[in-house]
Short mmCIF file of C-alpha atoms in Angstrom, two decimals:
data_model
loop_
_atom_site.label_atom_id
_atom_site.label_comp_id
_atom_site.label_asym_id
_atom_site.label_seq_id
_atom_site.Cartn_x
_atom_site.Cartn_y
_atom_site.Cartn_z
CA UNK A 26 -24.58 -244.16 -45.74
CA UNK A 27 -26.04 -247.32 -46.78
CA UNK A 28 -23.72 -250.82 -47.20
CA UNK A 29 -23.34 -251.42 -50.86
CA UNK A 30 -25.14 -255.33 -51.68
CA UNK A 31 -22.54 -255.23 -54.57
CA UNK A 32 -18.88 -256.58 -53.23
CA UNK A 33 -15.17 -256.47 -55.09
CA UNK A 34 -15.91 -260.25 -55.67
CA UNK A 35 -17.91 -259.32 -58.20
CA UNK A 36 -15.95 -259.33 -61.73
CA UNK A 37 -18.31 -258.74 -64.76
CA UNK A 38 -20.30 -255.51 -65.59
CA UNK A 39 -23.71 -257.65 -65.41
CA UNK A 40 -23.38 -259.80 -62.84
CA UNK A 41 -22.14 -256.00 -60.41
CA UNK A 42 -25.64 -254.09 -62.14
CA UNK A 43 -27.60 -257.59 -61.15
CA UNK A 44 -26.48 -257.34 -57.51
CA UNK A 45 -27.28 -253.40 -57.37
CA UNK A 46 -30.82 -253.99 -59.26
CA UNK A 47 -31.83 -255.24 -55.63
CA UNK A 48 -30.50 -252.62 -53.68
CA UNK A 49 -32.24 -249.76 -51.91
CA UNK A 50 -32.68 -246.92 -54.36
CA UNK A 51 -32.56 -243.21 -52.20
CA UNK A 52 -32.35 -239.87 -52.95
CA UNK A 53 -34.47 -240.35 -56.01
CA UNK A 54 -34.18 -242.64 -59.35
CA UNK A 55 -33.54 -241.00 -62.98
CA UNK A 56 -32.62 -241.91 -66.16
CA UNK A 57 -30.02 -240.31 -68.34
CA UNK A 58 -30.54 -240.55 -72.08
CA UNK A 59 -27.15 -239.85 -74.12
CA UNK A 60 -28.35 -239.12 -77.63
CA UNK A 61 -24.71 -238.81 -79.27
CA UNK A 62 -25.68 -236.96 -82.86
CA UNK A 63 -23.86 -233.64 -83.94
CA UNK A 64 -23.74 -231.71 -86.87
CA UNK A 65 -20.62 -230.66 -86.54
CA UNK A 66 -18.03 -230.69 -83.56
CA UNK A 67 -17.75 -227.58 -81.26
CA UNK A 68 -13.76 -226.56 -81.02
CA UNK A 69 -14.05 -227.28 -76.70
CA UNK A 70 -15.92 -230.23 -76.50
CA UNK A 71 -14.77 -233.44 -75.71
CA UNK A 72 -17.79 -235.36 -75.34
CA UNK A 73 -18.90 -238.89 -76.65
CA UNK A 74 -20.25 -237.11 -79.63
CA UNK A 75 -20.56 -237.96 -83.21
CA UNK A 76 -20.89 -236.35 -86.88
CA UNK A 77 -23.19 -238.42 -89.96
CA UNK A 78 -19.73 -239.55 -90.88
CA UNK A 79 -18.21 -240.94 -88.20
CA UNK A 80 -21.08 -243.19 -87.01
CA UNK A 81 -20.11 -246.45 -89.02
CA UNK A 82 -22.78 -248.99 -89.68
CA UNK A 83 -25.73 -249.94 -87.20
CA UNK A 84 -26.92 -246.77 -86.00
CA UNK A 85 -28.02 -243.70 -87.58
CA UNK A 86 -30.52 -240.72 -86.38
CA UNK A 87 -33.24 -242.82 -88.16
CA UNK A 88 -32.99 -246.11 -85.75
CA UNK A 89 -31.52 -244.91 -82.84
CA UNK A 90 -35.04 -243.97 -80.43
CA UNK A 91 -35.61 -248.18 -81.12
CA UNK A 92 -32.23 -249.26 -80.33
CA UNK A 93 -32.51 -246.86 -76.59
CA UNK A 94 -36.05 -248.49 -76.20
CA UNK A 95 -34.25 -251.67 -76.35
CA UNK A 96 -32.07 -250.60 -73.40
CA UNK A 97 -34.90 -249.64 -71.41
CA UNK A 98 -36.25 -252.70 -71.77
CA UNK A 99 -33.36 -254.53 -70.79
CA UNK A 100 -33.05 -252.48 -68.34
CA UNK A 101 -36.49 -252.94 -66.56
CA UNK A 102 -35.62 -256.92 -67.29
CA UNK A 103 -32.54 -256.00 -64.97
CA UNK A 104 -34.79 -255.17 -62.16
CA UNK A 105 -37.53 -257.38 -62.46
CA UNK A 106 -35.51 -260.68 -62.13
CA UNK A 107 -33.62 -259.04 -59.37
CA UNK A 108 -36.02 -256.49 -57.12
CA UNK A 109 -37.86 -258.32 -54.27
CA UNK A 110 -40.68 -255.29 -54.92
CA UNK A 111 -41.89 -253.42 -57.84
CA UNK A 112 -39.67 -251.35 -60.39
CA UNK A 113 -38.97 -247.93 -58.95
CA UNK A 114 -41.16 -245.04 -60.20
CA UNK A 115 -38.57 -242.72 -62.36
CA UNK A 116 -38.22 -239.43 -60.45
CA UNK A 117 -36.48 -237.53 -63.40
CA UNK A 118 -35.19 -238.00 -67.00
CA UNK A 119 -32.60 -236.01 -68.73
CA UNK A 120 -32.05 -236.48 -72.64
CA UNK A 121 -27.91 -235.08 -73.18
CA UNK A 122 -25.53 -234.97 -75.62
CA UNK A 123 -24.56 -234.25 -78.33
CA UNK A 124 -27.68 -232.52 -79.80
CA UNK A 125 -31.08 -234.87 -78.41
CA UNK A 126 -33.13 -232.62 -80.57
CA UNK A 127 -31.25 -233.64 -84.05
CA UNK A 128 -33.69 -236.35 -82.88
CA UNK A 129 -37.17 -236.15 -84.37
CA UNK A 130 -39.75 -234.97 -81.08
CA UNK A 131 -41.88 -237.62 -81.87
CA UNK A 132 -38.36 -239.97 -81.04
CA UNK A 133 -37.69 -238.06 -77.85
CA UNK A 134 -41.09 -238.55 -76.94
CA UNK A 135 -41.58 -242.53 -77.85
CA UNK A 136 -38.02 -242.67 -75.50
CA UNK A 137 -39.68 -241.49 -72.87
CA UNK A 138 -42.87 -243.29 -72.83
CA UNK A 139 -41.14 -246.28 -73.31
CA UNK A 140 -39.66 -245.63 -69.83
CA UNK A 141 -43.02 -244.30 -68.49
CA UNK A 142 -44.53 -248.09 -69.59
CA UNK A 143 -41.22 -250.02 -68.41
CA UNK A 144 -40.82 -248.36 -64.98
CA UNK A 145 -43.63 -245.32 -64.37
CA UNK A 146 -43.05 -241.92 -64.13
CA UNK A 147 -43.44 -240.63 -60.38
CA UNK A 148 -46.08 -237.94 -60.09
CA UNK A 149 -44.84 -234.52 -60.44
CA UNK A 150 -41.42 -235.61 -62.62
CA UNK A 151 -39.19 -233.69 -63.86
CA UNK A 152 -38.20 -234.78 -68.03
CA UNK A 153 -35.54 -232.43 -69.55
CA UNK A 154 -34.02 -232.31 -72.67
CA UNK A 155 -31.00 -229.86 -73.87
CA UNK A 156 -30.92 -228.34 -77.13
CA UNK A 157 -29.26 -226.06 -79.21
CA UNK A 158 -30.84 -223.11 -80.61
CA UNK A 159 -29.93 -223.92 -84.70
CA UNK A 160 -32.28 -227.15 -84.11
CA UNK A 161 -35.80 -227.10 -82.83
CA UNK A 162 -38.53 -223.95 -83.85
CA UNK A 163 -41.95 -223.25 -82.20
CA UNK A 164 -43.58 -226.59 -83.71
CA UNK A 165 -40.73 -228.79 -82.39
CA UNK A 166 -41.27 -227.65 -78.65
CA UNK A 167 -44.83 -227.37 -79.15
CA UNK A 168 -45.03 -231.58 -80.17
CA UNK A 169 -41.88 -231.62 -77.01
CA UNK A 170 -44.20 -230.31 -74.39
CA UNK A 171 -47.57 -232.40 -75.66
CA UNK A 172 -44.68 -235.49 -75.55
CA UNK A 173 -44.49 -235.01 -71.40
CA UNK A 174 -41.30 -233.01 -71.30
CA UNK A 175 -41.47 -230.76 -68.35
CA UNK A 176 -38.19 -228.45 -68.76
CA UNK A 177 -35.96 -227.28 -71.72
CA UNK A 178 -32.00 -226.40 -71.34
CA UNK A 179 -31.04 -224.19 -73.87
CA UNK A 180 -27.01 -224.06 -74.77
CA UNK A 181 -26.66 -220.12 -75.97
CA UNK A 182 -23.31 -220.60 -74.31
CA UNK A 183 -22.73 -216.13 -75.30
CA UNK A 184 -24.47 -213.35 -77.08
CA UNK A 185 -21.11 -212.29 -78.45
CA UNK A 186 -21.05 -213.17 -82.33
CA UNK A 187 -16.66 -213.41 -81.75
CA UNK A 188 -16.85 -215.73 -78.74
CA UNK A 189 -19.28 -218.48 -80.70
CA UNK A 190 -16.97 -218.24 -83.11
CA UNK A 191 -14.07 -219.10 -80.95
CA UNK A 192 -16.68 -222.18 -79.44
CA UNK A 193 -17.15 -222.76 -83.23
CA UNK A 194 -20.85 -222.81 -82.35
CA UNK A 195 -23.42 -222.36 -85.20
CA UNK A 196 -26.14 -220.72 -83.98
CA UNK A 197 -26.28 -216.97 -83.85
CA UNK A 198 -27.61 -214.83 -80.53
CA UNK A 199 -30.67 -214.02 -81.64
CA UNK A 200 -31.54 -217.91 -82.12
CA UNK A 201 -31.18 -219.40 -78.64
CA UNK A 202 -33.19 -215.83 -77.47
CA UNK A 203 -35.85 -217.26 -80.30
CA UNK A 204 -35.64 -220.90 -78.73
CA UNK A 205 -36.46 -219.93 -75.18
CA UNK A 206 -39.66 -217.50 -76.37
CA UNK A 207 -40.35 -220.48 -78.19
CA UNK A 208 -40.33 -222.74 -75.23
CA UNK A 209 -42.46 -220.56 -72.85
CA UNK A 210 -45.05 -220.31 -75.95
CA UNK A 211 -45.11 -223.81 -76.01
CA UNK A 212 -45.85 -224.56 -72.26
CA UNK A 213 -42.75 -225.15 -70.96
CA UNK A 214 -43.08 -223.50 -67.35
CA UNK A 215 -38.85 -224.74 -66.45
CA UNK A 216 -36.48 -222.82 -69.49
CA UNK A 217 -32.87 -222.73 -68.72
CA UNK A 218 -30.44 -221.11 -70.65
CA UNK A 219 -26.08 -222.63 -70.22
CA UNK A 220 -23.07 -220.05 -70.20
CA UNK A 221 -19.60 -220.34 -70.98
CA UNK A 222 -17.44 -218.09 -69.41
CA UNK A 223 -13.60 -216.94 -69.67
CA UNK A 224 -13.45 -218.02 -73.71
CA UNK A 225 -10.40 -216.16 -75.15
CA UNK A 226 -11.10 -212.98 -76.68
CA UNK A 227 -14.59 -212.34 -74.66
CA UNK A 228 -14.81 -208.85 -72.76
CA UNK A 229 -16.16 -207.83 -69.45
CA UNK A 230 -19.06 -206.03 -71.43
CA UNK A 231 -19.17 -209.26 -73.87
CA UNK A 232 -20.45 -211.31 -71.15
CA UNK A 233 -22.09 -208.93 -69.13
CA UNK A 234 -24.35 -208.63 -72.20
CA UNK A 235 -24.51 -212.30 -72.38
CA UNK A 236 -25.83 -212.23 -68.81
CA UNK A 237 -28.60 -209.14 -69.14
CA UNK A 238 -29.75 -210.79 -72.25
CA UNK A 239 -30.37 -214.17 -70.30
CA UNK A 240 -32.00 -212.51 -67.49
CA UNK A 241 -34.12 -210.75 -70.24
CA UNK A 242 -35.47 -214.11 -71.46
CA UNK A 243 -37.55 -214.15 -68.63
CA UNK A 244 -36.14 -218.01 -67.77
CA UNK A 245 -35.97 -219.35 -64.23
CA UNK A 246 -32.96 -221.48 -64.61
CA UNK A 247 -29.24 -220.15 -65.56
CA UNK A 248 -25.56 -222.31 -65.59
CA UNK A 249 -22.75 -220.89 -65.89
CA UNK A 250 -19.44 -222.90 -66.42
CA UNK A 251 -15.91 -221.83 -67.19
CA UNK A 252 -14.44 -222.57 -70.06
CA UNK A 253 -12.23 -225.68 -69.69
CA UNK A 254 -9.46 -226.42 -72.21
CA UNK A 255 -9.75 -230.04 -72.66
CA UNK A 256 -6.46 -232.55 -74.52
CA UNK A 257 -7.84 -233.51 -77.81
CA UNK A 258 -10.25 -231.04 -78.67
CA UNK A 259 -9.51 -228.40 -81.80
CA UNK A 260 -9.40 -225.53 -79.17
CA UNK A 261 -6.43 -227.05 -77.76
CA UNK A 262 -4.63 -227.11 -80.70
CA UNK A 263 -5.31 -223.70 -81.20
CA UNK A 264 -4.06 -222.82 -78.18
CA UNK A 265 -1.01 -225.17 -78.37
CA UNK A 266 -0.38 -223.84 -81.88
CA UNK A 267 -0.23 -219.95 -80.14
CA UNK A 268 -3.22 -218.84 -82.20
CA UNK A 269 -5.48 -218.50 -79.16
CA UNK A 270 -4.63 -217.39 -75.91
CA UNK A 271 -4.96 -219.72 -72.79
CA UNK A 272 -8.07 -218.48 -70.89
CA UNK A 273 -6.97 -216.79 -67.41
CA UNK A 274 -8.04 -218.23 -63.92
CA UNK A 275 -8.59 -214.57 -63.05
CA UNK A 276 -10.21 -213.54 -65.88
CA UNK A 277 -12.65 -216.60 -64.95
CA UNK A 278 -13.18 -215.69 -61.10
CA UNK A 279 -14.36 -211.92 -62.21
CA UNK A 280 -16.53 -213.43 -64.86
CA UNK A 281 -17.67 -215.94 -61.95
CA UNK A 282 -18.27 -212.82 -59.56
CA UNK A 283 -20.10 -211.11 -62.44
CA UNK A 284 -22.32 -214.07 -63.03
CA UNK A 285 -23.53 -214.38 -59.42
CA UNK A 286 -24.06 -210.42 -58.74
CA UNK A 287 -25.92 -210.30 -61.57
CA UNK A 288 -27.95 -213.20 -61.68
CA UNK A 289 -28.71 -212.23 -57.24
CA UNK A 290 -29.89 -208.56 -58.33
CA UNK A 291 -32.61 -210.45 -61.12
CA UNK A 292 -33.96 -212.99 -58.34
CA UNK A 293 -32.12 -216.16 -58.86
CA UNK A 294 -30.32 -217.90 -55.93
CA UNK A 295 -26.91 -219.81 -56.74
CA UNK A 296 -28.04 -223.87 -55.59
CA UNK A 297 -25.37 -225.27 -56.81
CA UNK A 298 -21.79 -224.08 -57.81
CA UNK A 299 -22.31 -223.33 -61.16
CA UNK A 300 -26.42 -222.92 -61.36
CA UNK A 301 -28.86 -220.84 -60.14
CA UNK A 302 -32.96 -220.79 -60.31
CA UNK A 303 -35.05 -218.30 -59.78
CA UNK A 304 -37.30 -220.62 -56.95
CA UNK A 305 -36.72 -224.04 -55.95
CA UNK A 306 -38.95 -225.61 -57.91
CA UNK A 307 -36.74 -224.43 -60.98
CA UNK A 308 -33.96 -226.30 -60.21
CA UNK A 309 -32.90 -228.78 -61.97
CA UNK A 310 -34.18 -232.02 -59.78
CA UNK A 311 -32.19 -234.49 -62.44
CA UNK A 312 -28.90 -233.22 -61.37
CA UNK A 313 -29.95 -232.95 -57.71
CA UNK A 314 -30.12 -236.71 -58.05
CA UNK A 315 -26.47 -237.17 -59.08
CA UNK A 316 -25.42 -234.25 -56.20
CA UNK A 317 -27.41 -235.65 -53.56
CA UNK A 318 -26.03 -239.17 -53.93
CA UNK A 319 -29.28 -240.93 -55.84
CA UNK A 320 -29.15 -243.54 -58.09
CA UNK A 321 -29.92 -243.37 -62.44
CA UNK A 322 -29.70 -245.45 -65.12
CA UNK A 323 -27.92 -243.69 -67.87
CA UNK A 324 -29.24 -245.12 -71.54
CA UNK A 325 -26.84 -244.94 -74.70
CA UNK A 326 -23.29 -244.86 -76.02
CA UNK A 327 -20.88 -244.10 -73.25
CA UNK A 328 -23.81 -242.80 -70.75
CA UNK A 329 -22.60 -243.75 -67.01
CA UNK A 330 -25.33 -245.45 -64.80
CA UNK A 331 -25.16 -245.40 -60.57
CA UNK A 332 -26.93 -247.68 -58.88
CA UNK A 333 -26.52 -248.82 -54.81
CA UNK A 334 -22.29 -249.14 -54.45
CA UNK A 335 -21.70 -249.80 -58.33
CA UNK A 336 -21.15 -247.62 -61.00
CA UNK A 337 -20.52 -248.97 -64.60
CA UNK A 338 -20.25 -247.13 -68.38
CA UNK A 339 -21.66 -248.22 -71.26
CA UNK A 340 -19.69 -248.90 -74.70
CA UNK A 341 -18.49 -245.75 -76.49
CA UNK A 342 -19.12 -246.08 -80.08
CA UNK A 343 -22.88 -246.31 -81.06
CA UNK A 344 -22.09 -248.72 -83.62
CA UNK A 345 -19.85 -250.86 -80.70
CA UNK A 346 -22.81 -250.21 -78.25
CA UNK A 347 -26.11 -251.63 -80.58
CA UNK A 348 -23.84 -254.64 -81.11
CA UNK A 349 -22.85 -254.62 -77.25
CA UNK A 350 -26.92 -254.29 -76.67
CA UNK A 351 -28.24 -257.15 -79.08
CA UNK A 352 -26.15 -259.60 -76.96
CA UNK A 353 -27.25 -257.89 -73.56
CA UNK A 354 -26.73 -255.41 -71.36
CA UNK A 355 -24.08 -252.57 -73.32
CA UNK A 356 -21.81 -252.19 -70.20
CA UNK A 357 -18.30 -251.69 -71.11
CA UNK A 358 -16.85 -251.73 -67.96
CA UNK A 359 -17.92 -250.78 -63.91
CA UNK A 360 -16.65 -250.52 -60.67
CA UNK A 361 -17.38 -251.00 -57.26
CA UNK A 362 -17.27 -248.01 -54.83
CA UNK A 363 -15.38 -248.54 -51.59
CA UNK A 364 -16.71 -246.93 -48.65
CA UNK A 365 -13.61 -244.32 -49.48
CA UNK A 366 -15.50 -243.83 -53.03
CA UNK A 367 -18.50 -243.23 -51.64
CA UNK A 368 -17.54 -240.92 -48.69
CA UNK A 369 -15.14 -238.50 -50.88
CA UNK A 370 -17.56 -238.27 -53.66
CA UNK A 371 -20.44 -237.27 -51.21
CA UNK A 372 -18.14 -234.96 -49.35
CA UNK A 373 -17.22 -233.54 -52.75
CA UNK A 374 -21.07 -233.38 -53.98
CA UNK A 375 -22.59 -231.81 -50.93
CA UNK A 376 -19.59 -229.02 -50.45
CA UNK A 377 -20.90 -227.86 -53.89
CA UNK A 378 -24.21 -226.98 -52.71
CA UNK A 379 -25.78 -224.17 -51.01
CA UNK A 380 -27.32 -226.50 -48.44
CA UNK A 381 -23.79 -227.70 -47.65
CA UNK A 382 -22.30 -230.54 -46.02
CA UNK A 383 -23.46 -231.55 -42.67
CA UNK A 384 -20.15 -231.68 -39.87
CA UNK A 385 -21.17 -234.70 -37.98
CA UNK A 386 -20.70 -236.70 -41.67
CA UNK A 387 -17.15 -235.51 -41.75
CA UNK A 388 -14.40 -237.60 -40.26
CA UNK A 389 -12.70 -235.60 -37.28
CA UNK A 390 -10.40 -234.61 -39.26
CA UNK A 391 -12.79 -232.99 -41.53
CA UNK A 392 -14.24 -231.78 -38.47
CA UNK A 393 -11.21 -229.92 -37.61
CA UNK A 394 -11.06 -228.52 -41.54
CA UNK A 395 -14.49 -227.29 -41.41
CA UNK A 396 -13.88 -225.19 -38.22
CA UNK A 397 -10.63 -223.63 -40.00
CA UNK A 398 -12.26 -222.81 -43.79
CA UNK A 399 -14.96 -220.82 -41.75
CA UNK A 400 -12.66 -219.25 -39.81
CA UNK A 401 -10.82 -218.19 -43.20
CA UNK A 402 -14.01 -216.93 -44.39
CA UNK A 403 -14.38 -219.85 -47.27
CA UNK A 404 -18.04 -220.94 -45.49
CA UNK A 405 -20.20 -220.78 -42.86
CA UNK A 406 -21.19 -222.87 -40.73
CA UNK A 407 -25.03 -223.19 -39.17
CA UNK A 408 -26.88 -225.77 -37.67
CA UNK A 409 -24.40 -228.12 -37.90
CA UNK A 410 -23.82 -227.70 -41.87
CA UNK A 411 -20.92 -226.08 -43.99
CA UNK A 412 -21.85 -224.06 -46.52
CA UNK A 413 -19.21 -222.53 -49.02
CA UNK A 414 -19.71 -218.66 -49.08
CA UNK A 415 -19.07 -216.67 -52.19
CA UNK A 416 -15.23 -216.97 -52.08
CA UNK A 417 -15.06 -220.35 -51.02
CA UNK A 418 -17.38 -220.95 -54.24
CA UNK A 419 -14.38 -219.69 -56.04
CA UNK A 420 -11.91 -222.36 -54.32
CA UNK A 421 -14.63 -224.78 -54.14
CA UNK A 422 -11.76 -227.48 -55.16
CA UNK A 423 -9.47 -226.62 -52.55
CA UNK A 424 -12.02 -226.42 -49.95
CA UNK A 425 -13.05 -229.99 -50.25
CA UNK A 426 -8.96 -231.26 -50.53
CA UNK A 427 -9.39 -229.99 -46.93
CA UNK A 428 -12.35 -231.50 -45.73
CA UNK A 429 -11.11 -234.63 -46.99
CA UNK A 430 -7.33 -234.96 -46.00
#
């Protein structure tokens, strides 16, 4: 691993993003683009998201592709006055949220052309947007694709009418199966479609339909988390208040074993923990850059940015944020990885992928761990890498506590 040009002398966000600007960017460079506009809030998210009425004054879905601009800008100022060479070409962009396409296309697509004239996109790069079914139709991905995106992520999250209720989603089935025949009409060779799993009241067959219908699609991209129960969201409550059951760990391991027999017997290999694509070229090469330890500048309220050593988060609120932005750089707050930051996150990172961690980056300890989770059946181990097996993907978490001890 590289030596971090930032140090723990250094005590503002800026003056830590300055000192990475000149670093060494490897493994790739992306941007994130956190577009923070919902209709309404889903009962198990806990996200930096926001409804027309909670946005205060200063930003609204009308000015908020000019006020991002204005981040890229500042951003490419960032690296200009700092870089000994030119900016670095941008590998990958990724539009999240919230809903990105409550955004006009034409918005999405000024955002990222203002990063293609600020920075360049590489040849061949990868520019993703997610969306939810309720919000874009044939002519929205049409003017999407003719914008430069490259790759669509679809949240159907079930087919089961009773579990988007429980997710207090909007859309029905049939519209995220309309969305991704929409998206491969439009061009869009990359379609992947996002699963929740283990959501109270959802049956064996419930998602088991959820996953032939995905499959059916004809995308090359599936994920496929388990449903987390996070403090503060409505689906807490619920729970709290008895009128939802807590979701099972069990129930969520047979729904993970489902996911990945399933998705195997229709041609998709798992990649990462929770994603699989249906050839390499299908996976998803922005979040390879945040797995593989690569560097991104992440663009809007509360989006979280990585460059050489220093990490840093910008100001929640979008009103807080535009204000934050018209005086500078947005940055809330950062820190500076240690060398113990940066070796337990990439020990963490790599475990989680089917090209595994290599041995000889382990400490001997870790050594030693490796040789005992293969012996317990938890991974393999081949030229020199560890690679989680099926069960170890299940105790993924505990695997890496031992590599790491």
């Amino acid at each position: 691993m590289s030596t971090s040009p930032a140090t723990a002398a250094v005590t503002s966000p800026t003056s830590a993003i300055d000192a990475a600007a000149g670093g060494p960017l490897e493994a790739g460079f992306g941007f994130y683009v956190h577009v923070p506009f919902c209709v309404s809030r889903c009962g198990y998210c806990d996200f930096n998201t926001y409804t027309a009425s909670e946005l205060g004054s200063g930003v609204s879905r009308d000015t908020y592709a000019a006020i991002v601009r204005a981040e890229i800008r500042a951003a490419a100022d960032r690296f200009t006055k700092h870089s000994e060479g030119a900016l670095p070409k941008v590998d990958t962009v990724f539009f999240g949220g919230g809903t990105p396409t409550l955004l006009p296309a034409a918005d999405l697509a000024a955002i990222l052309a203002e990063i293609d004239r600020e920075f360049g996109l590489a040849d061949g790069y990868e520019a993703t947007t997610e969306a939810n079914p309720e919000s874009i139709d044939a002519d929205y991905l049409a003017e999407l694709h003719d914008g430069g995106f490259t790759r669509l992520s679809v949240g159907m999250q079930s087919t089961a009418s009773h579990v988007l209720k429980i997710l207090d989603r909007e859309h029905s089935p049939q519209k995220a199966l309309n969305a991704v025949a929409h998206a491969h009409k439009a061009g869009f060779e990359h379609v992947s479609l996002d699963l929740i799993y283990g959501t109270p009241g959802e049956s064996a067959a419930d998602f088991a339909d959820s996953l032939a219908a995905a499959v059916d699609t004809g995308v090359d991209h599936v994920s496929a988390y388990a449903l987390i129960v996070e403090d503060g969201t409505a689906l807490a409550r619920r729970i709290r208040a008895g009128s939802v059951p807590q979701p099972s760990d069990d129930v969520a391991a047979d729904r993970y074993l489902a996911a990945d027999a399933a998705l195997s017997a229709a041609g998709f290999d798992w990649y990462e923990v929770s994603n699989w694509a249906k050839t390499p070229e299908a996976r998803c090469r922005h979040n390879l850059i945040y797995w593989e330890g690569g560097h991104w500048w992440g663009a809007g309220p509360g989006a979280h940015s990585h460059l050489p050593g220093v990490r840093w988060w910008n100001h929640k609120h979008p009103s807080t944020y535009a204000t934050a932005l018209a005086q500078g750089l947005p940055a809330a707050g950062h820190e500076v990885l240690t060398d113990e930051d940066r070796y337990l996150e990439r020990v963490l990172l790599l475990t989680r992928l089917a090209t595994g961690v290599p041995v000889d980056e382990l400490r001997p300890a870790g050594a030693e761990a490796a040789e005992r989770v293969a012996a317990d059946g938890l991974a393999t181990l081949d030229d020199g890498r560890l690679t989680l097996t099926l069960r170890g993907r299940l105790l993924a978490d505990a695997v890496v506590r031992d590599l790491t001890a």
